[in-house]
Short mmCIF file of C-alpha atoms in Angstrom, two decimals:
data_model
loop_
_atom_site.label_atom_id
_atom_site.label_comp_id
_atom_site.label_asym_id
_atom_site.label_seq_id
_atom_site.Cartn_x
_atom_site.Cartn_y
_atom_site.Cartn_z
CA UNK A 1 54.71 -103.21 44.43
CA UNK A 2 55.62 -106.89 43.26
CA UNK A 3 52.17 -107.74 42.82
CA UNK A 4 51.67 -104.81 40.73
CA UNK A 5 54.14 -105.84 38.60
CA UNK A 6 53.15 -109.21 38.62
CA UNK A 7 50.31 -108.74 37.62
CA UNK A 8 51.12 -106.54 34.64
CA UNK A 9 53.30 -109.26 33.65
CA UNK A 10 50.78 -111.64 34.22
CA UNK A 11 48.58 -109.49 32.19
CA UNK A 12 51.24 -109.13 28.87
CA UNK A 13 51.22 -113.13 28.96
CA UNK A 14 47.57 -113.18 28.18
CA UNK A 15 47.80 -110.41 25.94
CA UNK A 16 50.79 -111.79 23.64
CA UNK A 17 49.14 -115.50 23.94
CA UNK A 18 45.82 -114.76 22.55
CA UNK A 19 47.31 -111.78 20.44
CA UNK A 20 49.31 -115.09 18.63
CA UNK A 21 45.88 -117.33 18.52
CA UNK A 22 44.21 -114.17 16.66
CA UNK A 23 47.28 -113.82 14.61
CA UNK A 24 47.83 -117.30 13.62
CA UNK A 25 43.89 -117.82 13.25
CA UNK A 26 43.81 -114.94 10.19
CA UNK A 27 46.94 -116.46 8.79
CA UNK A 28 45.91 -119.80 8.47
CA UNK A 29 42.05 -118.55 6.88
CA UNK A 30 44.17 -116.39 4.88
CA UNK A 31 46.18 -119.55 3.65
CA UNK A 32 43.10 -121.68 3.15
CA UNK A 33 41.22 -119.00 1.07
CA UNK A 34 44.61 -118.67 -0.98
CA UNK A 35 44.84 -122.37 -1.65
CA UNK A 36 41.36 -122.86 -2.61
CA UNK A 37 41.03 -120.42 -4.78
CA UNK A 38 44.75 -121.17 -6.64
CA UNK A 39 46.49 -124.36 -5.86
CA UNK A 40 47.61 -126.04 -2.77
CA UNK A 41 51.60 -126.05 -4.39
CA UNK A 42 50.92 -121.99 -5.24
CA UNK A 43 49.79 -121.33 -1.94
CA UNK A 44 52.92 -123.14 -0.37
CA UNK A 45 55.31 -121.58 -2.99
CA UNK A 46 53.92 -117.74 -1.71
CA UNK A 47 54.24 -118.52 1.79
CA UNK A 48 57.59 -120.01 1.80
CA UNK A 49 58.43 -116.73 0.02
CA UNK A 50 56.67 -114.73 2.42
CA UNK A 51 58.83 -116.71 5.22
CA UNK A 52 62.13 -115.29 3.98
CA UNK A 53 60.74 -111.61 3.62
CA UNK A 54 62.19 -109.34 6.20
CA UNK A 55 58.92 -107.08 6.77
CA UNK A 56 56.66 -110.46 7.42
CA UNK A 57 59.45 -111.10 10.15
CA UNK A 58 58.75 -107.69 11.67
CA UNK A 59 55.11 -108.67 11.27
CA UNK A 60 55.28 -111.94 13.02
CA UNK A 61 56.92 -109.51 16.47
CA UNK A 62 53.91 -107.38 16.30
CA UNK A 63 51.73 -109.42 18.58
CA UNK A 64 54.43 -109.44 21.14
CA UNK A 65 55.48 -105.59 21.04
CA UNK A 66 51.78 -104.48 21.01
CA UNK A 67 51.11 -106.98 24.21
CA UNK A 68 53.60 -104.34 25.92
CA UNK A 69 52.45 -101.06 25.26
CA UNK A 70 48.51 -101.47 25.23
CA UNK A 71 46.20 -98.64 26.74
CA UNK A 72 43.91 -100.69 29.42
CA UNK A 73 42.07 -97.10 29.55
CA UNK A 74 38.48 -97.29 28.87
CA UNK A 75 36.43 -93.63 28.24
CA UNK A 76 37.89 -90.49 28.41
CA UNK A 77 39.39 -88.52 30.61
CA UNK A 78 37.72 -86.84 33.09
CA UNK A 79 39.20 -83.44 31.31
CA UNK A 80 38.11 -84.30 27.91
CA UNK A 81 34.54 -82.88 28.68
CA UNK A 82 36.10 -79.46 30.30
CA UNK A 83 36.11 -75.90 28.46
CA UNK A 84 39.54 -74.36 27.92
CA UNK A 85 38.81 -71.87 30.38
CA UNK A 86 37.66 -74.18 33.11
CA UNK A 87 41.11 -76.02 32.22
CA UNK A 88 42.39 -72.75 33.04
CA UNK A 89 41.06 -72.45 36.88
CA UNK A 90 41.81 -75.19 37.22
CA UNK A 91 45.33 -74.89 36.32
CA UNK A 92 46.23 -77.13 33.49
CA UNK A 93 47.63 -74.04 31.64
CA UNK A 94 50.31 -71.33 32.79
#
């Protein structure tokens, strides 16, 4: 059991790190393209406004709260393909 959750924890630390490199990665083309097409002092003058903005705050946390509560699921479930009435039989529904 503590290797399950070791790994899963293990697994979140990957997640949130390279969730931040992808993150950071957009933001910083995002600032480039802003400065060259305006002005280096524009482009600092939005982004220290965007700094104080309490929604780009929540944005910053996303990384970190999606690291936690990502589907590792790949394909569908085994049920997906199943009729209602084989769902039935098979007693999914009472």
């Amino acid at each position: 059991m503590l290797g399950v959750i070791k790994d899963y924890l293990l697994t979140v630390l990957v997640r949130m790190i390279v969730g931040y490199i992808l993150f950071l990665s957009i933001v910083t083309i995002a600032f480039l393209a802003y400065a060259l097409i305006f002005n280096w002092s524009d482009a600092v003058a939005l982004a220290s406004r965007l700094a104080s903005n309490e929604i780009v705050s929540l944005v910053v946390w996303l990384p970190f709260a999606l690291a936690w509560f990502r589907d590792d699921r790949k394909g569908g479930m085994p049920t997906d393909d199943m009729s209602f009435t084989e769902k039935q039989l098979l007693g999914f529904y009472k």
